[in-house]
């Protein structure tokens, strides 16, 4: 393990303001590359950022998706027609079929193929001044309610309406829409503070928003744009620091930014550009993937995707201007993950290496690296207390139809610890699973499959008995609702699970509420406002890490 003390953001300064020379070629076209006008370059850069950068990287050096530099494309013998075919049809490995889906037109695909055969443009950087200027407080802390206006607030759901840049707040008890909050472009996840009162959103535009669940009509009370591209946010959860700080993990510029937890005032930021854990070569685009807050110490666990390192960021002395980081070498490319049942171990997918990395947050060290199936994608995973295997944590896969359940109790169930104790098989061909979920009060493990090429499987929800692992039922999205089934989430008591039906932006869709005992569809939440619903987060379950 390596340690580093980051005082007052000094390490960040050079990297984040661009005084470190980038090796990116900014020329608009190189010899032999198809020409692009300035306007086309601008348009293509935007499409690339919106649709491609998440997997292939801003600098196109590859991560979850392969590198897309002109040199590599040429080396693989991919000419413009071949590249167009990839963009149109997608691949079984998880690349979306942008053309077939109607997301990109033929002209846009042609533009993107030409863009890729040119060197990547130099991505913009964001100054600390710009960050500070973007900070807005809508309701100061002293003007906020002193107690919760609604007794059901812990059973509220935040629902991401991705492509319209909004978050719907729904009362999970009455199923009434309470508010639609303007959050920012393509919100990715929601998380709550330790008390649950505050719900935070983070979007692909790097904008963080905090919503106060104690208000009669829950609404945003502050916002700030801390980077150009981000996927993760969490708060300080250790005893004595509840609701005190928030931290955003940025994709671009690669960094993390610490904020005041209640009003999002920016405190400090640090670059995460570092060295690949294995080759020790420098990687400028070392992005922050998932973040969780430790329950043992004032620490955040940050997963540095490209570098393959897990950073333990100590926030105890943030007020004194110091952030200490312990770096654990793990595996590439770190992505999403969740706690085991005891909340001592954090399990995170190194998705392109088909591995799950286990971090012991009590001992602050790597506990294990477990081989699983092709392209694991746990979301936060699902925890089961099993009579035979003991506590197990399960993940689905994008690249195959199996779900892997890993034993997480090295003391009482040593035989199964840190290996796949049980494989569960989904019906049909191919993978495409993104999220699985369960609840301590439910008998079932629920799995979606939105990335499977088969339209029927995309619209199916698979319900397994969580002890026998048998498939109990396959639920289907009703025919009159367009879109794919995605992201199961239970209500507070575990008596219902909710599913988003993820359609195109121009098609109103729905949120399906199933009875978690009878598996009957008990309510369809719909309306013109239900556009591109993706992740849903129940306040209580998110606050208590119940999944
Ligand atoms: Fe996600 C979690 C990154 C595509 C919906 N997604 C995460 C996390 C990361 C991540 C790092 C973990 C955050 C945490 O726990 O702190 N996701 C990425 C990508 O880089 C990727 C592959 C491509 C991209 O450009 O974004 C990607 N993700 C998607 C989607 O296409 C989804 C389905 C819809 C969308 O918003 O684009 C999607 N990701 C989600 C959701 C979660 C998530 C709903 C949180 C799951 C949870 O239950 O915690």
Coordinates of C-alpha atoms and ligand atoms in Angstrom, one line a residue:
X1 CA 0.0 0.0 0.0
X2 CA 1.2 3.5 -0.8
X3 CA 0.2 6.6 1.2
X4 CA 0.0 10.2 0.2
X5 CA -0.9 13.4 2.1
X6 CA -2.6 15.9 -0.2
X7 CA -2.3 19.3 1.4
X8 CA -4.7 22.0 0.3
X9 CA -5.2 20.6 -3.2
X10 CA -1.6 21.4 -4.3
X11 CA -1.1 18.2 -6.2
X12 CA -4.3 18.9 -8.1
X13 CA -3.4 22.4 -9.1
X14 CA -1.0 21.6 -11.9
X15 CA -2.9 18.7 -13.3
X16 CA -6.3 20.3 -13.1
X17 CA -5.5 23.7 -14.6
X18 CA -3.7 22.3 -17.5
X19 CA -0.1 23.4 -16.6
X20 CA 0.9 19.8 -17.1
X21 CA 1.5 19.2 -20.8
X22 CA -1.1 16.9 -22.3
X23 CA 0.2 14.4 -24.9
X24 CA -3.0 14.8 -26.9
X25 CA -2.7 15.9 -30.4
X26 CA -5.0 18.8 -31.0
X27 CA -4.7 18.9 -34.8
X28 CA -8.1 18.7 -36.6
X29 CA -6.9 16.2 -39.1
X30 CA -3.8 14.2 -39.7
X31 CA -2.4 13.0 -43.0
X32 CA -4.7 10.4 -44.6
X33 CA -7.5 10.9 -42.1
X34 CA -10.9 11.9 -43.5
X35 CA -11.5 15.6 -43.3
X36 CA -13.7 17.3 -40.7
X37 CA -14.9 20.9 -40.6
X38 CA -14.7 22.8 -37.3
X39 CA -18.5 22.6 -37.0
X40 CA -18.4 18.8 -37.6
X41 CA -15.6 18.4 -35.0
X42 CA -17.7 20.3 -32.5
X43 CA -20.8 18.2 -33.1
X44 CA -18.8 14.9 -33.1
X45 CA -17.0 15.9 -29.9
X46 CA -20.4 16.4 -28.2
X47 CA -21.8 13.1 -29.5
X48 CA -18.6 11.3 -28.4
X49 CA -18.9 12.9 -24.9
X50 CA -22.6 12.0 -24.5
X51 CA -22.5 8.5 -25.9
X52 CA -18.9 7.1 -26.0
X53 CA -16.6 8.7 -23.5
X54 CA -18.0 6.8 -20.5
X55 CA -16.7 3.5 -21.8
X56 CA -13.8 4.4 -24.2
X57 CA -12.5 7.4 -22.2
X58 CA -12.2 11.1 -23.1
X59 CA -8.7 10.6 -24.4
X60 CA -10.0 7.4 -26.2
X61 CA -7.4 5.3 -24.5
X62 CA -10.0 2.6 -23.6
X63 CA -11.4 1.4 -20.3
X64 CA -14.7 -0.6 -20.3
X65 CA -14.6 -0.3 -24.1
X66 CA -11.4 -0.7 -26.2
X67 CA -9.1 2.2 -27.1
X68 CA -10.3 4.2 -30.1
X69 CA -7.2 6.1 -31.2
X70 CA -6.6 6.4 -35.0
X71 CA -3.4 4.3 -34.6
X72 CA -5.2 1.4 -32.9
X73 CA -8.1 1.5 -35.4
X74 CA -5.6 1.4 -38.3
X75 CA -3.6 -1.4 -36.6
X76 CA -6.8 -3.5 -36.4
X77 CA -7.4 -2.8 -40.1
X78 CA -10.7 -1.0 -39.4
X79 CA -11.6 1.4 -42.2
X80 CA -14.4 3.9 -42.2
X81 CA -17.0 1.4 -43.4
X82 CA -16.1 -1.2 -40.7
X83 CA -16.2 1.5 -38.0
X84 CA -19.7 2.6 -39.2
X85 CA -20.9 -1.0 -39.0
X86 CA -19.7 -1.2 -35.3
X87 CA -21.5 2.0 -34.4
X88 CA -24.7 1.0 -36.2
X89 CA -24.9 -2.7 -35.0
X90 CA -23.1 -2.6 -31.7
X91 CA -21.4 -5.8 -30.4
X92 CA -22.3 -8.8 -28.3
X93 CA -19.7 -7.5 -25.8
X94 CA -21.9 -4.7 -24.7
X95 CA -21.4 -1.9 -27.2
X96 CA -24.9 -0.4 -27.8
X97 CA -26.4 -0.6 -31.4
X98 CA -26.6 3.2 -31.7
X99 CA -27.9 3.0 -35.3
X100 CA -30.4 0.2 -34.9
X101 CA -31.8 1.9 -31.8
X102 CA -32.3 5.1 -33.7
X103 CA -30.2 7.1 -31.3
X104 CA -27.7 8.1 -34.1
X105 CA -28.7 8.8 -37.7
X106 CA -26.7 7.4 -40.7
X107 CA -25.1 10.9 -41.1
X108 CA -24.1 11.1 -37.5
X109 CA -22.6 7.6 -37.7
X110 CA -20.6 8.6 -40.8
X111 CA -19.5 11.7 -38.8
X112 CA -18.4 9.7 -35.8
X113 CA -16.5 7.2 -38.0
X114 CA -14.5 10.1 -39.5
X115 CA -14.1 11.7 -36.1
X116 CA -12.5 8.5 -34.7
X117 CA -10.0 8.3 -37.6
X118 CA -8.7 11.7 -36.5
X119 CA -6.7 12.4 -33.3
X120 CA -8.8 13.1 -30.2
X121 CA -9.3 16.8 -29.4
X122 CA -7.9 18.2 -26.2
X123 CA -10.7 18.0 -23.6
X124 CA -11.5 21.2 -21.6
X125 CA -10.4 21.8 -18.0
X126 CA -12.3 23.4 -15.3
X127 CA -10.8 26.0 -13.0
X128 CA -11.5 26.3 -9.2
X129 CA -12.9 29.8 -10.0
X130 CA -15.4 28.3 -12.4
X131 CA -16.4 25.7 -9.8
X132 CA -17.0 28.4 -7.2
X133 CA -19.0 30.5 -9.6
X134 CA -21.3 27.6 -10.4
X135 CA -22.2 27.2 -6.6
X136 CA -25.8 28.2 -5.8
X137 CA -27.7 27.8 -2.5
X138 CA -31.5 28.0 -3.0
X139 CA -32.5 27.5 0.6
X140 CA -29.9 28.3 3.3
X141 CA -29.5 25.7 6.1
X142 CA -31.1 28.0 8.7
X143 CA -34.3 28.4 6.6
X144 CA -34.8 24.7 6.1
X145 CA -37.5 22.8 8.1
X146 CA -36.6 21.7 11.7
X147 CA -38.4 18.5 11.4
X148 CA -39.8 16.3 8.5
X149 CA -43.0 17.6 7.0
X150 CA -44.2 14.2 5.9
X151 CA -44.1 11.1 8.3
X152 CA -43.5 8.8 5.2
X153 CA -40.3 10.6 4.2
X154 CA -38.0 7.6 4.7
X155 CA -40.1 5.7 2.2
X156 CA -39.8 8.3 -0.5
X157 CA -38.2 7.3 -3.8
X158 CA -35.9 9.5 -5.9
X159 CA -36.4 8.4 -9.6
X160 CA -33.9 9.5 -12.2
X161 CA -35.5 10.8 -15.4
X162 CA -32.2 10.6 -17.2
X163 CA -32.6 12.3 -20.6
X164 CA -34.7 15.2 -19.4
X165 CA -32.2 16.0 -16.6
X166 CA -34.7 15.7 -13.7
X167 CA -35.3 13.6 -10.6
X168 CA -38.9 12.7 -9.6
X169 CA -39.6 12.4 -5.9
X170 CA -42.4 9.9 -5.3
X171 CA -44.0 9.0 -1.9
X172 CA -43.5 5.3 -1.8
X173 CA -46.4 4.9 0.6
X174 CA -49.1 6.8 -1.4
X175 CA -47.4 6.5 -4.8
X176 CA -48.0 10.2 -5.3
X177 CA -45.6 12.3 -7.3
X178 CA -44.3 15.0 -4.8
X179 CA -42.1 17.0 -7.1
X180 CA -39.9 16.9 -10.2
X181 CA -36.6 18.5 -9.5
X182 CA -34.4 20.1 -12.1
X183 CA -31.1 18.5 -11.6
X184 CA -28.9 18.6 -14.7
X185 CA -28.0 16.5 -17.7
X186 CA -28.2 12.7 -17.5
X187 CA -28.2 12.3 -13.7
X188 CA -26.4 9.0 -13.1
X189 CA -27.0 8.1 -9.5
X190 CA -28.6 9.3 -6.3
X191 CA -27.3 8.8 -2.8
X192 CA -28.5 9.9 0.6
X193 CA -26.7 11.5 3.6
X194 CA -26.1 9.4 6.7
X195 CA -29.3 10.8 8.3
X196 CA -31.2 10.1 5.0
X197 CA -32.6 13.7 5.1
X198 CA -30.6 14.8 2.1
X199 CA -30.6 13.1 -1.3
X200 CA -27.8 13.9 -3.7
X201 CA -27.7 13.6 -7.5
X202 CA -24.7 13.6 -9.7
X203 CA -24.9 13.9 -13.5
X204 CA -22.9 13.4 -16.6
X205 CA -22.5 17.2 -16.7
X206 CA -20.6 17.0 -13.3
X207 CA -23.4 18.9 -11.6
X208 CA -24.2 17.9 -8.0
X209 CA -27.6 18.7 -6.4
X210 CA -28.8 18.3 -2.9
X211 CA -32.5 17.7 -2.3
X212 CA -34.1 18.2 1.2
X213 CA -36.5 15.3 2.0
X214 CA -37.9 17.1 5.0
X215 CA -39.6 19.8 3.0
X216 CA -43.3 19.6 2.3
X217 CA -42.4 19.4 -1.3
X218 CA -38.9 18.0 -1.4
X219 CA -36.8 20.3 -3.6
X220 CA -33.2 21.1 -4.3
X221 CA -31.6 23.4 -1.7
X222 CA -28.2 23.8 -3.4
X223 CA -26.2 22.8 -6.5
X224 CA -22.7 23.1 -7.9
X225 CA -20.9 22.0 -11.1
X226 CA -17.6 20.4 -10.0
X227 CA -16.4 18.8 -13.3
X228 CA -17.5 18.2 -16.9
X229 CA -18.3 14.5 -16.4
X230 CA -19.0 12.5 -13.3
X231 CA -20.7 9.3 -12.1
X232 CA -20.4 9.1 -8.3
X233 CA -21.2 11.0 -5.1
X234 CA -21.3 10.1 -1.5
X235 CA -21.2 11.7 2.0
X236 CA -19.4 11.4 5.3
X237 CA -21.1 8.6 7.2
X238 CA -18.7 7.9 10.1
X239 CA -19.9 8.7 13.6
X240 CA -19.6 12.4 14.4
X241 CA -19.4 13.4 10.7
X242 CA -22.9 12.6 9.6
X243 CA -24.2 14.8 6.8
X244 CA -21.0 17.0 7.2
X245 CA -19.2 16.5 3.8
X246 CA -20.0 15.3 0.3
X247 CA -17.5 14.0 -2.2
X248 CA -17.9 13.8 -6.0
X249 CA -16.0 11.4 -8.2
X250 CA -15.2 12.9 -11.5
X251 CA -14.5 11.3 -14.8
X252 CA -13.3 14.5 -16.4
X253 CA -11.1 16.2 -15.3
X254 CA -10.1 13.0 -13.4
X255 CA -10.4 14.2 -9.8
X256 CA -12.4 14.1 -6.6
X257 CA -14.0 17.2 -5.1
X258 CA -15.0 17.6 -1.4
X259 CA -18.0 19.8 -0.6
X260 CA -19.9 20.9 2.4
X261 CA -22.6 18.2 2.9
X262 CA -25.5 20.6 3.6
X263 CA -24.9 23.4 1.2
X264 CA -22.4 22.0 -1.3
X265 CA -19.8 24.8 -0.7
X266 CA -16.7 23.7 -2.5
X267 CA -13.8 22.8 0.0
X268 CA -11.0 21.2 -2.0
X269 CA -10.2 19.0 -4.9
X270 CA -7.5 16.6 -5.9
X271 CA -6.4 15.0 -9.2
X272 CA -6.6 11.3 -9.5
X273 CA -4.2 10.9 -12.5
X274 CA -1.7 8.3 -11.3
X275 CA 0.1 5.2 -12.4
X276 CA -1.4 1.9 -13.6
X277 CA -1.2 -0.4 -10.6
X278 CA 0.5 -3.1 -12.7
X279 CA 2.6 -1.5 -15.4
X280 CA 3.5 1.6 -13.4
X281 CA 3.1 3.8 -16.5
X282 CA 1.4 7.1 -16.0
X283 CA -2.3 7.3 -16.8
X284 CA -3.7 10.8 -17.0
X285 CA -7.3 9.7 -17.5
X286 CA -7.6 7.8 -14.2
X287 CA -11.2 8.4 -13.4
X288 CA -13.2 8.0 -10.2
X289 CA -15.8 5.2 -10.5
X290 CA -17.8 4.1 -7.5
X291 CA -17.5 5.7 -4.0
X292 CA -18.6 4.5 -0.6
X293 CA -18.2 5.8 2.9
X294 CA -16.6 3.6 5.5
X295 CA -18.4 2.8 8.8
X296 CA -15.1 2.1 10.6
X297 CA -13.2 5.4 10.1
X298 CA -13.7 8.9 8.6
X299 CA -12.8 7.4 5.2
X300 CA -14.2 7.3 1.7
X301 CA -13.4 4.4 -0.6
X302 CA -12.7 5.7 -4.1
X303 CA -12.2 3.3 -7.0
X304 CA -9.8 4.7 -9.5
X305 CA -10.9 3.0 -12.7
X306 CA -8.0 3.0 -15.1
X307 CA -5.2 2.9 -12.5
X308 CA -6.8 -0.1 -10.9
X309 CA -6.2 1.3 -7.5
X310 CA -8.6 1.7 -4.5
X311 CA -8.0 4.9 -2.7
X312 CA -8.9 5.3 1.0
X313 CA -9.4 9.0 1.4
X314 CA -9.3 10.2 5.0
X315 CA -11.5 13.2 5.5
X316 CA -10.8 13.7 9.2
X317 CA -8.6 16.8 8.6
X318 CA -10.3 18.3 5.6
X319 CA -11.1 21.5 7.7
X320 CA -7.4 21.8 8.4
X321 CA -6.6 21.6 4.7
X322 CA -5.3 18.1 4.6
X323 CA -6.6 14.9 2.9
X324 CA -4.6 11.7 3.4
X325 CA -4.9 8.9 0.9
X326 CA -3.8 5.3 1.2
X327 CA -3.6 3.6 -2.2
X328 CA -4.3 -0.1 -2.6
X329 CA -3.2 -1.8 -5.8
X330 CA -6.1 -3.9 -7.0
X331 CA -7.2 -4.6 -10.6
X332 CA -8.3 -2.7 -13.7
X333 CA -10.9 -1.3 -14.6
X334 CA -12.7 -0.6 -11.4
X335 CA -16.4 0.2 -11.9
X336 CA -19.4 -0.4 -9.6
X337 CA -19.8 -2.2 -6.3
X338 CA -21.4 -2.5 -2.9
X339 CA -21.1 -3.6 0.7
X340 CA -21.3 -7.1 2.0
X341 CA -23.9 -7.8 4.6
X342 CA -21.6 -6.8 7.5
X343 CA -20.6 -3.6 5.8
X344 CA -17.0 -4.4 6.5
X345 CA -16.1 -5.5 3.0
X346 CA -16.6 -3.5 -0.1
X347 CA -16.8 -5.6 -3.3
X348 CA -16.1 -3.8 -6.6
X349 CA -16.1 -5.0 -10.2
X350 CA -12.9 -4.9 -12.3
X351 CA -15.2 -5.5 -15.2
X352 CA -12.8 -5.9 -18.1
X353 CA -10.8 -8.4 -16.1
X354 CA -13.8 -10.5 -15.0
X355 CA -12.9 -10.0 -11.4
X356 CA -14.4 -8.7 -8.2
X357 CA -12.0 -6.9 -5.9
X358 CA -12.7 -7.2 -2.1
X359 CA -11.5 -4.4 0.2
X360 CA -11.4 -5.0 3.9
X361 CA -12.3 -1.5 5.2
X362 CA -11.7 -2.5 8.9
X363 CA -8.1 -3.6 8.3
X364 CA -7.7 -1.2 5.3
X365 CA -6.3 -3.7 3.0
X366 CA -7.1 -5.9 0.0
X367 CA -8.9 -9.0 1.2
X368 CA -9.2 -10.9 -2.1
X369 CA -9.7 -10.8 -5.8
X370 CA -12.3 -13.2 -7.0
X371 CA -12.6 -14.6 -10.6
X372 CA -16.3 -14.3 -11.8
X373 CA -17.9 -14.4 -15.2
X374 CA -17.7 -12.1 -18.3
X375 CA -18.0 -8.4 -17.5
X376 CA -19.5 -8.4 -14.0
X377 CA -21.9 -5.5 -13.4
X378 CA -23.1 -5.6 -9.8
X379 CA -24.7 -2.1 -9.4
X380 CA -24.3 -2.3 -5.6
X381 CA -24.9 -6.1 -5.7
X382 CA -27.4 -8.1 -3.6
X383 CA -26.8 -9.6 -0.2
X384 CA -28.3 -12.9 1.0
X385 CA -27.9 -14.5 4.4
X386 CA -28.0 -18.1 3.2
X387 CA -28.5 -21.1 5.5
X388 CA -25.7 -23.1 3.8
X389 CA -23.2 -20.6 2.4
X390 CA -23.6 -17.9 5.1
X391 CA -23.7 -14.3 4.0
X392 CA -23.2 -14.1 0.2
X393 CA -23.0 -11.1 -2.1
X394 CA -24.2 -11.6 -5.7
X395 CA -23.4 -9.9 -9.0
X396 CA -24.9 -10.3 -12.5
X397 CA -22.9 -9.9 -15.7
X398 CA -23.2 -7.9 -18.9
X399 CA -21.4 -10.5 -20.9
X400 CA -23.1 -13.7 -19.8
X401 CA -26.3 -15.1 -18.3
X402 CA -25.0 -16.3 -15.0
X403 CA -25.2 -14.5 -11.6
X404 CA -22.3 -15.2 -9.3
X405 CA -22.8 -15.3 -5.5
X406 CA -19.6 -14.9 -3.5
X407 CA -19.2 -16.0 0.2
X408 CA -18.3 -13.0 2.4
X409 CA -17.7 -14.6 5.8
X410 CA -14.1 -15.8 6.2
X411 CA -14.6 -16.6 9.9
X412 CA -17.7 -18.8 10.1
X413 CA -18.0 -19.9 6.5
X414 CA -14.4 -20.1 5.4
X415 CA -15.0 -22.8 2.8
X416 CA -17.1 -20.4 0.7
X417 CA -15.3 -17.1 1.5
X418 CA -13.9 -15.1 -1.4
X419 CA -15.0 -17.6 -4.0
X420 CA -18.1 -18.1 -6.1
X421 CA -20.2 -20.2 -3.7
X422 CA -23.1 -20.4 -6.1
X423 CA -23.8 -19.7 -9.8
X424 CA -27.4 -18.9 -10.7
X425 CA -28.4 -19.2 -14.4
X426 CA -30.9 -17.0 -16.2
X427 CA -33.0 -18.4 -19.0
X428 CA -32.5 -17.6 -22.7
X429 CA -29.3 -16.7 -24.4
X430 CA -26.7 -14.0 -23.6
X431 CA -26.2 -11.7 -20.7
X432 CA -27.2 -8.0 -20.6
X433 CA -28.0 -7.9 -16.9
X434 CA -27.3 -4.5 -15.3
X435 CA -28.8 -4.6 -11.8
X436 CA -29.9 -7.2 -9.2
X437 CA -31.6 -6.5 -5.9
X438 CA -33.0 -8.1 -2.8
X439 CA -34.2 -7.0 0.6
X440 CA -33.8 -8.7 4.0
X441 CA -37.7 -9.0 4.3
X442 CA -38.1 -10.5 0.8
X443 CA -37.8 -14.2 -0.3
X444 CA -36.7 -13.1 -3.8
X445 CA -33.7 -11.9 -5.8
X446 CA -34.7 -9.7 -8.7
X447 CA -32.7 -9.3 -11.9
X448 CA -33.1 -7.2 -15.1
X449 CA -31.6 -7.7 -18.5
X450 CA -31.8 -4.4 -20.5
X451 CA -28.7 -4.9 -22.5
X452 CA -29.6 -8.2 -24.0
X453 CA -30.1 -8.0 -27.7
X454 CA -33.4 -9.9 -27.5
X455 CA -36.3 -7.5 -27.2
X456 CA -38.3 -10.0 -25.2
X457 CA -35.5 -10.5 -22.6
X458 CA -34.9 -6.7 -22.4
X459 CA -38.5 -6.4 -21.3
X460 CA -38.4 -9.3 -18.7
X461 CA -37.7 -9.3 -15.0
X462 CA -36.4 -12.5 -13.5
X463 CA -37.4 -13.5 -10.0
X464 CA -35.4 -16.1 -8.2
X465 CA -36.0 -17.7 -4.8
X466 CA -33.0 -16.3 -2.8
X467 CA -32.4 -19.6 -0.9
X468 CA -33.0 -22.3 -3.5
X469 CA -31.8 -20.0 -6.3
X470 CA -34.6 -21.4 -8.6
X471 CA -36.3 -19.2 -11.1
X472 CA -39.8 -18.6 -9.6
X473 CA -41.3 -16.3 -12.3
X474 CA -40.4 -14.1 -15.3
X475 CA -42.4 -10.9 -15.2
X476 CA -43.1 -9.0 -18.5
X477 CA -43.5 -5.3 -19.0
X478 CA -47.1 -4.8 -20.2
X479 CA -47.4 -4.5 -24.0
X480 CA -48.7 -1.0 -24.0
X481 CA -45.7 0.5 -22.2
X482 CA -42.6 1.1 -24.4
X483 CA -39.1 0.5 -23.3
X484 CA -36.7 -1.9 -21.4
X485 CA -37.1 -3.1 -17.8
X486 CA -34.3 -1.7 -15.7
X487 CA -33.1 -1.3 -12.0
X488 CA -35.2 -3.1 -9.4
X489 CA -35.5 -1.2 -6.1
X490 CA -37.5 -2.3 -2.9
X491 CA -39.6 -0.1 -0.7
X492 CA -38.5 0.5 2.9
X493 CA -40.3 -2.6 4.3
X494 CA -39.4 -4.9 1.4
X495 CA -43.1 -5.6 0.6
X496 CA -42.8 -4.1 -3.0
X497 CA -40.2 -3.8 -5.7
X498 CA -40.2 -1.1 -8.3
X499 CA -39.0 -1.4 -11.9
X500 CA -38.3 1.4 -14.4
X501 CA -39.4 1.1 -18.0
X502 CA -36.6 2.8 -19.9
X503 CA -38.0 4.1 -23.2
X504 CA -36.8 6.9 -25.6
X505 CA -37.1 10.5 -24.4
X506 CA -40.0 11.2 -26.8
X507 CA -42.1 8.3 -25.3
X508 CA -43.8 8.6 -22.0
X509 CA -43.2 5.3 -20.1
X510 CA -43.8 4.0 -16.6
X511 CA -42.6 2.8 -13.3
X512 CA -44.0 -0.6 -12.3
X513 CA -44.7 -1.5 -8.7
X514 CA -44.9 -5.2 -7.9
X515 CA -46.1 -6.9 -4.8
X516 CA -43.0 -8.6 -3.4
X517 CA -45.0 -11.5 -2.0
X518 CA -47.6 -12.3 -4.7
X519 CA -45.4 -11.0 -7.6
X520 CA -48.5 -9.3 -9.0
X521 CA -48.3 -5.9 -10.7
X522 CA -50.0 -3.7 -8.1
X523 CA -49.5 -0.2 -9.6
X524 CA -48.3 1.4 -12.8
X525 CA -47.0 4.9 -12.1
X526 CA -47.3 6.8 -15.4
X527 CA -47.9 10.2 -16.8
X528 CA -46.4 12.5 -19.4
X529 CA -43.6 13.3 -16.9
X530 CA -42.3 9.7 -16.8
X531 CA -39.5 10.1 -19.4
X532 CA -36.4 7.8 -19.5
X533 CA -36.7 6.6 -15.9
X534 CA -33.5 4.7 -14.9
X535 CA -32.2 4.4 -11.3
X536 CA -34.6 4.6 -8.4
X537 CA -33.5 5.1 -4.8
X538 CA -35.6 4.5 -1.7
X539 CA -34.4 6.9 1.0
X540 CA -34.3 4.3 3.8
X541 CA -32.6 1.5 1.8
X542 CA -30.0 3.9 0.3
X543 CA -29.3 5.4 3.7
X544 CA -28.9 2.0 5.4
X545 CA -27.1 0.3 2.3
X546 CA -29.9 -2.3 2.0
X547 CA -29.6 -4.3 -1.2
Ligands
LIG1 FE1 -23.8 3.6 -14.7 C1 -23.8 3.1 -11.3 C2 -20.5 4.4 -14.6 C3 -23.7 3.3 -18.1 C4 -27.2 3.6 -14.7 N1 -22.4 3.7 -13.2 C5 -22.6 3.5 -11.8 C6 -21.4 3.6 -11.1 C7 -20.5 4.0 -12.1 C8 -21.1 4.1 -13.4 C9 -19.0 4.3 -11.9 C10 -21.2 3.4 -9.7 C11 -21.5 4.7 -8.9 C12 -21.3 4.5 -7.4 O1 -21.8 3.5 -6.8 O2 -20.7 5.3 -6.7 N2 -22.4 3.8 -16.1 C13 -21.1 4.1 -15.8 C14 -20.4 4.3 -17.1 O3 -19.2 4.7 -17.2 C15 -21.2 3.7 -18.2 C16 -20.7 2.3 -18.5 C17 -21.2 4.5 -19.5 C18 -21.5 5.9 -19.3 O4 -21.2 6.7 -20.2 O5 -22.2 6.4 -18.4 C19 -22.5 3.6 -17.4 N3 -25.2 3.4 -16.2 C20 -25.0 3.3 -17.5 C21 -26.2 3.3 -18.2 O6 -26.3 3.2 -19.5 C22 -27.3 3.4 -17.3 C23 -28.1 2.1 -17.3 C24 -28.2 4.5 -17.5 C25 -27.5 5.8 -17.5 O7 -27.7 6.6 -16.6 O8 -26.7 6.1 -18.4 C26 -26.6 3.5 -16.0 N4 -25.2 3.4 -13.3 C27 -26.6 3.5 -13.5 C28 -27.3 3.4 -12.2 C29 -26.3 3.2 -11.2 C30 -25.0 3.2 -11.9 C31 -28.8 3.4 -12.1 C32 -26.6 3.1 -9.7 C33 -27.0 1.7 -9.4 C34 -27.3 1.5 -7.9 O9 -28.3 0.8 -7.6 O10 -26.5 2.0 -7.1

